[in-house]
PDB file of N, CA and C in Angstrom:
ATOM      1  N   MET F   1       0.844  -1.174   0.000  1.00 36.00           N
ATOM      2  CA  MET F   1       0.000   0.000   0.000  1.00 36.00           C
ATOM      3  C   MET F   1       0.891   1.239   0.000  1.00 36.00           C
ATOM      4  N   LEU F   2       0.589   2.186  -0.847  1.00 48.00           N
ATOM      5  CA  LEU F   2       1.355   3.425  -0.944  1.00 48.00           C
ATOM      6  C   LEU F   2       0.966   4.354   0.195  1.00 48.00           C
ATOM      7  N   ARG F   3       1.969   4.831   0.901  1.00 56.00           N
ATOM      8  CA  ARG F   3       1.701   5.772   1.991  1.00 56.00           C
ATOM      9  C   ARG F   3       1.687   7.168   1.403  1.00 56.00           C
ATOM     10  N   VAL F   4       0.607   7.870   1.617  1.00 58.00           N
ATOM     11  CA  VAL F   4       0.459   9.219   1.060  1.00 58.00           C
ATOM     12  C   VAL F   4       0.264  10.217   2.189  1.00 58.00           C
ATOM     13  N   PRO F   5       0.477  11.507   1.920  1.00 59.00           N
ATOM     14  CA  PRO F   5       0.391  12.515   2.979  1.00 59.00           C
ATOM     15  C   PRO F   5      -1.041  12.890   3.316  1.00 59.00           C
ATOM     16  N   VAL F   6      -1.821  11.930   3.829  1.00 62.00           N
ATOM     17  CA  VAL F   6      -3.200  12.237   4.159  1.00 62.00           C
ATOM     18  C   VAL F   6      -3.335  12.836   5.554  1.00 62.00           C
ATOM     19  N   GLY F   7      -2.300  12.714   6.362  1.00 73.00           N
ATOM     20  CA  GLY F   7      -2.348  13.270   7.710  1.00 73.00           C
ATOM     21  C   GLY F   7      -2.381  14.789   7.680  1.00 73.00           C
ATOM     22  N   GLY F   8      -3.053  15.365   8.639  1.00 84.00           N
ATOM     23  CA  GLY F   8      -3.154  16.817   8.701  1.00 84.00           C
ATOM     24  C   GLY F   8      -1.813  17.508   8.811  1.00 84.00           C
ATOM     25  N   ARG F   9      -0.902  16.933   9.564  1.00 89.00           N
ATOM     26  CA  ARG F   9       0.421  17.546   9.722  1.00 89.00           C
ATOM     27  C   ARG F   9       1.184  17.561   8.410  1.00 89.00           C
ATOM     28  N   ARG F  10       1.112  16.481   7.663  1.00 90.00           N
ATOM     29  CA  ARG F  10       1.841  16.435   6.393  1.00 90.00           C
ATOM     30  C   ARG F  10       1.260  17.415   5.386  1.00 90.00           C
ATOM     31  N   LEU F  11      -0.038  17.556   5.389  1.00 89.00           N
ATOM     32  CA  LEU F  11      -0.648  18.557   4.507  1.00 89.00           C
ATOM     33  C   LEU F  11      -0.256  19.960   4.948  1.00 89.00           C
ATOM     34  N   ASP F  12      -0.177  20.175   6.264  1.00 92.00           N
ATOM     35  CA  ASP F  12       0.290  21.472   6.771  1.00 92.00           C
ATOM     36  C   ASP F  12       1.718  21.749   6.319  1.00 92.00           C
ATOM     37  N   ILE F  13       2.576  20.731   6.389  1.00 93.00           N
ATOM     38  CA  ILE F  13       3.971  20.896   5.965  1.00 93.00           C
ATOM     39  C   ILE F  13       4.031  21.301   4.503  1.00 93.00           C
ATOM     40  N   LEU F  14       3.271  20.629   3.663  1.00 92.00           N
ATOM     41  CA  LEU F  14       3.258  20.978   2.238  1.00 92.00           C
ATOM     42  C   LEU F  14       2.770  22.408   2.022  1.00 92.00           C
ATOM     43  N   GLU F  15       1.771  22.808   2.778  1.00 92.00           N
ATOM     44  CA  GLU F  15       1.256  24.179   2.646  1.00 92.00           C
ATOM     45  C   GLU F  15       2.284  25.194   3.135  1.00 92.00           C
ATOM     46  N   TRP F  16       2.924  24.926   4.253  1.00 92.00           N
ATOM     47  CA  TRP F  16       3.926  25.851   4.786  1.00 92.00           C
ATOM     48  C   TRP F  16       5.104  25.998   3.835  1.00 92.00           C
ATOM     49  N   LEU F  17       5.484  24.903   3.179  1.00 92.00           N
ATOM     50  CA  LEU F  17       6.633  24.957   2.279  1.00 92.00           C
ATOM     51  C   LEU F  17       6.297  25.616   0.940  1.00 92.00           C
ATOM     52  N   ARG F  18       5.033  25.869   0.706  1.00 91.00           N
ATOM     53  CA  ARG F  18       4.664  26.625  -0.500  1.00 91.00           C
ATOM     54  C   ARG F  18       5.246  28.036  -0.411  1.00 91.00           C
ATOM     55  N   ASP F  19       5.207  28.625   0.790  1.00 89.00           N
ATOM     56  CA  ASP F  19       5.782  29.953   1.032  1.00 89.00           C
ATOM     57  C   ASP F  19       6.490  29.916   2.383  1.00 89.00           C
ATOM     58  N   PRO F  20       7.699  29.359   2.435  1.00 86.00           N
ATOM     59  CA  PRO F  20       8.371  29.170   3.726  1.00 86.00           C
ATOM     60  C   PRO F  20       8.688  30.471   4.449  1.00 86.00           C
ATOM     61  N   ALA F  21       8.935  31.546   3.735  1.00 83.00           N
ATOM     62  CA  ALA F  21       9.265  32.820   4.386  1.00 83.00           C
ATOM     63  C   ALA F  21       8.091  33.340   5.209  1.00 83.00           C
ATOM     64  N   ALA F  22       6.886  32.998   4.839  1.00 86.00           N
ATOM     65  CA  ALA F  22       5.706  33.444   5.575  1.00 86.00           C
ATOM     66  C   ALA F  22       5.424  32.596   6.811  1.00 86.00           C
ATOM     67  N   HIS F  23       5.977  31.393   6.865  1.00 85.00           N
ATOM     68  CA  HIS F  23       5.627  30.466   7.944  1.00 85.00           C
ATOM     69  C   HIS F  23       6.772  30.108   8.881  1.00 85.00           C
ATOM     70  N   PHE F  24       8.008  30.409   8.492  1.00 85.00           N
ATOM     71  CA  PHE F  24       9.153  30.055   9.312  1.00 85.00           C
ATOM     72  C   PHE F  24      10.006  31.288   9.571  1.00 85.00           C
ATOM     73  N   PRO F  25      10.699  31.323  10.708  1.00 82.00           N
ATOM     74  CA  PRO F  25      11.584  32.458  10.995  1.00 82.00           C
ATOM     75  C   PRO F  25      12.769  32.463  10.035  1.00 82.00           C
ATOM     76  N   PRO F  26      13.404  33.614   9.846  1.00 77.00           N
ATOM     77  CA  PRO F  26      14.568  33.674   8.947  1.00 77.00           C
ATOM     78  C   PRO F  26      15.680  32.748   9.428  1.00 77.00           C
ATOM     79  N   GLU F  27      16.381  32.165   8.486  1.00 71.00           N
ATOM     80  CA  GLU F  27      17.483  31.255   8.786  1.00 71.00           C
ATOM     81  C   GLU F  27      18.747  32.039   9.112  1.00 71.00           C
ATOM     82  N   ARG F  28      19.520  31.555  10.068  1.00 64.00           N
ATOM     83  CA  ARG F  28      20.816  32.166  10.370  1.00 64.00           C
ATOM     84  C   ARG F  28      21.835  31.830   9.293  1.00 64.00           C
ATOM     85  N   HIS F  29      21.770  30.595   8.808  1.00 59.00           N
ATOM     86  CA  HIS F  29      22.723  30.134   7.804  1.00 59.00           C
ATOM     87  C   HIS F  29      21.927  29.687   6.582  1.00 59.00           C
ATOM     88  N   GLY F  30      21.928  30.476   5.541  1.00 59.00           N
ATOM     89  CA  GLY F  30      21.225  30.085   4.336  1.00 59.00           C
ATOM     90  C   GLY F  30      19.928  30.847   4.152  1.00 59.00           C
ATOM     91  N   CYS F  31      19.169  30.355   3.242  1.00 65.00           N
ATOM     92  CA  CYS F  31      17.942  31.037   2.845  1.00 65.00           C
ATOM     93  C   CYS F  31      16.799  30.023   2.855  1.00 65.00           C
ATOM     94  N   LEU F  32      15.622  30.462   3.203  1.00 68.00           N
ATOM     95  CA  LEU F  32      14.475  29.565   3.222  1.00 68.00           C
ATOM     96  C   LEU F  32      14.100  29.089   1.825  1.00 68.00           C
ATOM     97  N   VAL F  33      14.552  29.770   0.794  1.00 70.00           N
ATOM     98  CA  VAL F  33      14.276  29.335  -0.572  1.00 70.00           C
ATOM     99  C   VAL F  33      14.924  27.984  -0.830  1.00 70.00           C
ATOM    100  N   ASP F  34      16.063  27.735  -0.167  1.00 77.00           N
ATOM    101  CA  ASP F  34      16.758  26.457  -0.318  1.00 77.00           C
ATOM    102  C   ASP F  34      16.007  25.318   0.355  1.00 77.00           C
ATOM    103  N   GLY F  35      15.167  25.622   1.316  1.00 86.00           N
ATOM    104  CA  GLY F  35      14.401  24.605   2.009  1.00 86.00           C
ATOM    105  C   GLY F  35      14.426  24.797   3.509  1.00 86.00           C
ATOM    106  N   VAL F  36      13.784  23.875   4.190  1.00 90.00           N
ATOM    107  CA  VAL F  36      13.650  23.918   5.644  1.00 90.00           C
ATOM    108  C   VAL F  36      14.205  22.609   6.190  1.00 90.00           C
ATOM    109  N   ASP F  37      14.917  22.684   7.308  1.00 89.00           N
ATOM    110  CA  ASP F  37      15.461  21.466   7.900  1.00 89.00           C
ATOM    111  C   ASP F  37      14.509  20.909   8.957  1.00 89.00           C
ATOM    112  N   ALA F  38      14.805  19.703   9.417  1.00 91.00           N
ATOM    113  CA  ALA F  38      13.925  19.020  10.367  1.00 91.00           C
ATOM    114  C   ALA F  38      13.846  19.746  11.702  1.00 91.00           C
ATOM    115  N   ALA F  39      14.930  20.371  12.139  1.00 90.00           N
ATOM    116  CA  ALA F  39      14.912  21.076  13.423  1.00 90.00           C
ATOM    117  C   ALA F  39      13.945  22.264  13.384  1.00 90.00           C
ATOM    118  N   THR F  40      13.955  23.005  12.290  1.00 90.00           N
ATOM    119  CA  THR F  40      13.043  24.138  12.144  1.00 90.00           C
ATOM    120  C   THR F  40      11.605  23.654  12.096  1.00 90.00           C
ATOM    121  N   LEU F  41      11.373  22.582  11.369  1.00 92.00           N
ATOM    122  CA  LEU F  41      10.025  22.026  11.267  1.00 92.00           C
ATOM    123  C   LEU F  41       9.556  21.474  12.612  1.00 92.00           C
ATOM    124  N   ALA F  42      10.455  20.836  13.356  1.00 93.00           N
ATOM    125  CA  ALA F  42      10.093  20.287  14.665  1.00 93.00           C
ATOM    126  C   ALA F  42       9.636  21.390  15.602  1.00 93.00           C
ATOM    127  N   THR F  43      10.317  22.526  15.556  1.00 92.00           N
ATOM    128  CA  THR F  43       9.925  23.661  16.394  1.00 92.00           C
ATOM    129  C   THR F  43       8.534  24.156  16.000  1.00 92.00           C
ATOM    130  N   LYS F  44       8.289  24.265  14.715  1.00 91.00           N
ATOM    131  CA  LYS F  44       6.988  24.752  14.225  1.00 91.00           C
ATOM    132  C   LYS F  44       5.864  23.788  14.609  1.00 91.00           C
ATOM    133  N   LEU F  45       6.111  22.478  14.478  1.00 92.00           N
ATOM    134  CA  LEU F  45       5.087  21.486  14.792  1.00 92.00           C
ATOM    135  C   LEU F  45       4.947  21.214  16.289  1.00 92.00           C
ATOM    136  N   GLY F  46       5.987  21.527  17.060  1.00 93.00           N
ATOM    137  CA  GLY F  46       5.964  21.225  18.487  1.00 93.00           C
ATOM    138  C   GLY F  46       6.183  19.749  18.763  1.00 93.00           C
ATOM    139  N   VAL F  47       7.007  19.106  17.929  1.00 94.00           N
ATOM    140  CA  VAL F  47       7.300  17.681  18.090  1.00 94.00           C
ATOM    141  C   VAL F  47       8.815  17.495  18.161  1.00 94.00           C
ATOM    142  N   SER F  48       9.248  16.268  18.371  1.00 95.00           N
ATOM    143  CA  SER F  48      10.683  15.988  18.422  1.00 95.00           C
ATOM    144  C   SER F  48      11.287  16.043  17.016  1.00 95.00           C
ATOM    145  N   HIS F  49      12.608  16.147  17.001  1.00 93.00           N
ATOM    146  CA  HIS F  49      13.341  16.174  15.737  1.00 93.00           C
ATOM    147  C   HIS F  49      13.088  14.888  14.948  1.00 93.00           C
ATOM    148  N   ALA F  50      13.046  13.754  15.625  1.00 94.00           N
ATOM    149  CA  ALA F  50      12.842  12.464  14.961  1.00 94.00           C
ATOM    150  C   ALA F  50      11.474  12.391  14.274  1.00 94.00           C
ATOM    151  N   VAL F  51      10.443  12.907  14.927  1.00 93.00           N
ATOM    152  CA  VAL F  51       9.105  12.897  14.337  1.00 93.00           C
ATOM    153  C   VAL F  51       9.071  13.802  13.104  1.00 93.00           C
ATOM    154  N   ALA F  52       9.667  14.973  13.201  1.00 93.00           N
ATOM    155  CA  ALA F  52       9.719  15.885  12.054  1.00 93.00           C
ATOM    156  C   ALA F  52      10.492  15.243  10.910  1.00 93.00           C
ATOM    157  N   ARG F  53      11.604  14.584  11.218  1.00 94.00           N
ATOM    158  CA  ARG F  53      12.413  13.912  10.194  1.00 94.00           C
ATOM    159  C   ARG F  53      11.603  12.815   9.506  1.00 94.00           C
ATOM    160  N   THR F  54      10.788  12.084  10.285  1.00 92.00           N
ATOM    161  CA  THR F  54       9.948  11.031   9.712  1.00 92.00           C
ATOM    162  C   THR F  54       8.942  11.611   8.729  1.00 92.00           C
ATOM    163  N   HIS F  55       8.307  12.716   9.097  1.00 92.00           N
ATOM    164  CA  HIS F  55       7.363  13.369   8.178  1.00 92.00           C
ATOM    165  C   HIS F  55       8.063  13.797   6.896  1.00 92.00           C
ATOM    166  N   LEU F  56       9.232  14.415   7.032  1.00 93.00           N
ATOM    167  CA  LEU F  56       9.967  14.872   5.849  1.00 93.00           C
ATOM    168  C   LEU F  56      10.416  13.687   4.996  1.00 93.00           C
ATOM    169  N   ASP F  57      10.920  12.635   5.624  1.00 92.00           N
ATOM    170  CA  ASP F  57      11.365  11.460   4.869  1.00 92.00           C
ATOM    171  C   ASP F  57      10.215  10.826   4.084  1.00 92.00           C
ATOM    172  N   LEU F  58       9.053  10.770   4.688  1.00 91.00           N
ATOM    173  CA  LEU F  58       7.896  10.208   3.996  1.00 91.00           C
ATOM    174  C   LEU F  58       7.536  11.059   2.778  1.00 91.00           C
ATOM    175  N   LEU F  59       7.509  12.371   2.956  1.00 92.00           N
ATOM    176  CA  LEU F  59       7.154  13.255   1.848  1.00 92.00           C
ATOM    177  C   LEU F  59       8.216  13.227   0.748  1.00 92.00           C
ATOM    178  N   VAL F  60       9.473  13.079   1.117  1.00 92.00           N
ATOM    179  CA  VAL F  60      10.535  12.927   0.115  1.00 92.00           C
ATOM    180  C   VAL F  60      10.360  11.586  -0.599  1.00 92.00           C
ATOM    181  N   GLY F  61      10.029  10.549   0.153  1.00 90.00           N
ATOM    182  CA  GLY F  61       9.876   9.216  -0.410  1.00 90.00           C
ATOM    183  C   GLY F  61       8.780   9.103  -1.449  1.00 90.00           C
ATOM    184  N   VAL F  62       7.683   9.825  -1.261  1.00 89.00           N
ATOM    185  CA  VAL F  62       6.599   9.777  -2.243  1.00 89.00           C
ATOM    186  C   VAL F  62       6.782  10.824  -3.338  1.00 89.00           C
ATOM    187  N   GLY F  63       7.858  11.616  -3.240  1.00 90.00           N
ATOM    188  CA  GLY F  63       8.189  12.543  -4.313  1.00 90.00           C
ATOM    189  C   GLY F  63       7.581  13.922  -4.225  1.00 90.00           C
ATOM    190  N   LEU F  64       7.011  14.287  -3.086  1.00 92.00           N
ATOM    191  CA  LEU F  64       6.404  15.609  -2.959  1.00 92.00           C
ATOM    192  C   LEU F  64       7.394  16.665  -2.487  1.00 92.00           C
ATOM    193  N   LEU F  65       8.490  16.209  -1.868  1.00 94.00           N
ATOM    194  CA  LEU F  65       9.551  17.115  -1.438  1.00 94.00           C
ATOM    195  C   LEU F  65      10.867  16.665  -2.049  1.00 94.00           C
ATOM    196  N   ARG F  66      11.770  17.620  -2.201  1.00 94.00           N
ATOM    197  CA  ARG F  66      13.135  17.329  -2.638  1.00 94.00           C
ATOM    198  C   ARG F  66      14.063  17.648  -1.482  1.00 94.00           C
ATOM    199  N   ALA F  67      15.028  16.777  -1.245  1.00 94.00           N
ATOM    200  CA  ALA F  67      15.985  16.963  -0.156  1.00 94.00           C
ATOM    201  C   ALA F  67      17.360  17.271  -0.743  1.00 94.00           C
ATOM    202  N   ARG F  68      18.068  18.177  -0.070  1.00 92.00           N
ATOM    203  CA  ARG F  68      19.415  18.558  -0.508  1.00 92.00           C
ATOM    204  C   ARG F  68      20.287  18.765   0.718  1.00 92.00           C
ATOM    205  N   ARG F  69      21.464  18.147   0.719  1.00 90.00           N
ATOM    206  CA  ARG F  69      22.404  18.306   1.825  1.00 90.00           C
ATOM    207  C   ARG F  69      23.157  19.617   1.675  1.00 90.00           C
ATOM    208  N   VAL F  70      23.202  20.386   2.744  1.00 84.00           N
ATOM    209  CA  VAL F  70      23.985  21.617   2.815  1.00 84.00           C
ATOM    210  C   VAL F  70      24.757  21.542   4.122  1.00 84.00           C
ATOM    211  N   GLY F  71      26.025  21.221   4.024  1.00 85.00           N
ATOM    212  CA  GLY F  71      26.814  21.018   5.232  1.00 85.00           C
ATOM    213  C   GLY F  71      26.303  19.814   5.994  1.00 85.00           C
ATOM    214  N   ARG F  72      25.967  20.019   7.252  1.00 88.00           N
ATOM    215  CA  ARG F  72      25.452  18.927   8.087  1.00 88.00           C
ATOM    216  C   ARG F  72      23.945  18.844   8.078  1.00 88.00           C
ATOM    217  N   ARG F  73      23.294  19.782   7.419  1.00 86.00           N
ATOM    218  CA  ARG F  73      21.827  19.813   7.422  1.00 86.00           C
ATOM    219  C   ARG F  73      21.267  19.280   6.105  1.00 86.00           C
ATOM    220  N   THR F  74      20.066  18.737   6.175  1.00 90.00           N
ATOM    221  CA  THR F  74      19.331  18.339   4.983  1.00 90.00           C
ATOM    222  C   THR F  74      18.148  19.283   4.859  1.00 90.00           C
ATOM    223  N   LEU F  75      18.113  20.029   3.775  1.00 91.00           N
ATOM    224  CA  LEU F  75      17.040  20.990   3.547  1.00 91.00           C
ATOM    225  C   LEU F  75      16.022  20.387   2.596  1.00 91.00           C
ATOM    226  N   CYS F  76      14.747  20.552   2.921  1.00 93.00           N
ATOM    227  CA  CYS F  76      13.672  20.015   2.095  1.00 93.00           C
ATOM    228  C   CYS F  76      12.819  21.158   1.565  1.00 93.00           C
ATOM    229  N   ARG F  77      12.442  21.019   0.295  1.00 92.00           N
ATOM    230  CA  ARG F  77      11.536  21.990  -0.306  1.00 92.00           C
ATOM    231  C   ARG F  77      10.568  21.241  -1.203  1.00 92.00           C
ATOM    232  N   ARG F  78       9.481  21.909  -1.549  1.00 93.00           N
ATOM    233  CA  ARG F  78       8.461  21.281  -2.388  1.00 93.00           C
ATOM    234  C   ARG F  78       9.007  20.994  -3.782  1.00 93.00           C
ATOM    235  N   ASP F  79       8.564  19.907  -4.356  1.00 92.00           N
ATOM    236  CA  ASP F  79       8.873  19.596  -5.746  1.00 92.00           C
ATOM    237  C   ASP F  79       7.644  19.996  -6.556  1.00 92.00           C
ATOM    238  N   GLU F  80       7.613  21.247  -6.965  1.00 90.00           N
ATOM    239  CA  GLU F  80       6.436  21.807  -7.640  1.00 90.00           C
ATOM    240  C   GLU F  80       6.102  21.060  -8.922  1.00 90.00           C
ATOM    241  N   TYR F  81       7.107  20.558  -9.605  1.00 89.00           N
ATOM    242  CA  TYR F  81       6.866  19.837 -10.862  1.00 89.00           C
ATOM    243  C   TYR F  81       6.046  18.568 -10.603  1.00 89.00           C
ATOM    244  N   ARG F  82       6.410  17.817  -9.565  1.00 88.00           N
ATOM    245  CA  ARG F  82       5.693  16.576  -9.264  1.00 88.00           C
ATOM    246  C   ARG F  82       4.352  16.827  -8.589  1.00 88.00           C
ATOM    247  N   ILE F  83       4.235  17.923  -7.853  1.00 84.00           N
ATOM    248  CA  ILE F  83       2.976  18.236  -7.178  1.00 84.00           C
ATOM    249  C   ILE F  83       1.917  18.642  -8.201  1.00 84.00           C
ATOM    250  N   ALA F  84       2.352  19.395  -9.230  1.00 79.00           N
ATOM    251  CA  ALA F  84       1.402  19.858 -10.265  1.00 79.00           C
ATOM    252  C   ALA F  84       0.965  18.709 -11.103  1.00 79.00           C
TER     253      ALA F  84
END
């Protein structure tokens, strides 16, 4: 069975990443255009880093987010081509 982002939190994540500058505080290192990391998302959701990472990994796995390593962080952003 294909796991899809039917959970409210995952849909919220997709919506927030549509315009990350409006939903997340400015980054100290980098730009929100590059994506959001699990620590920032965990703070926004009020959950642990591991739970936020699981949500992001699932969304990357089904192709709705793209992940990119920048230093020690993995930044995720929407894959607009696949979402459309």
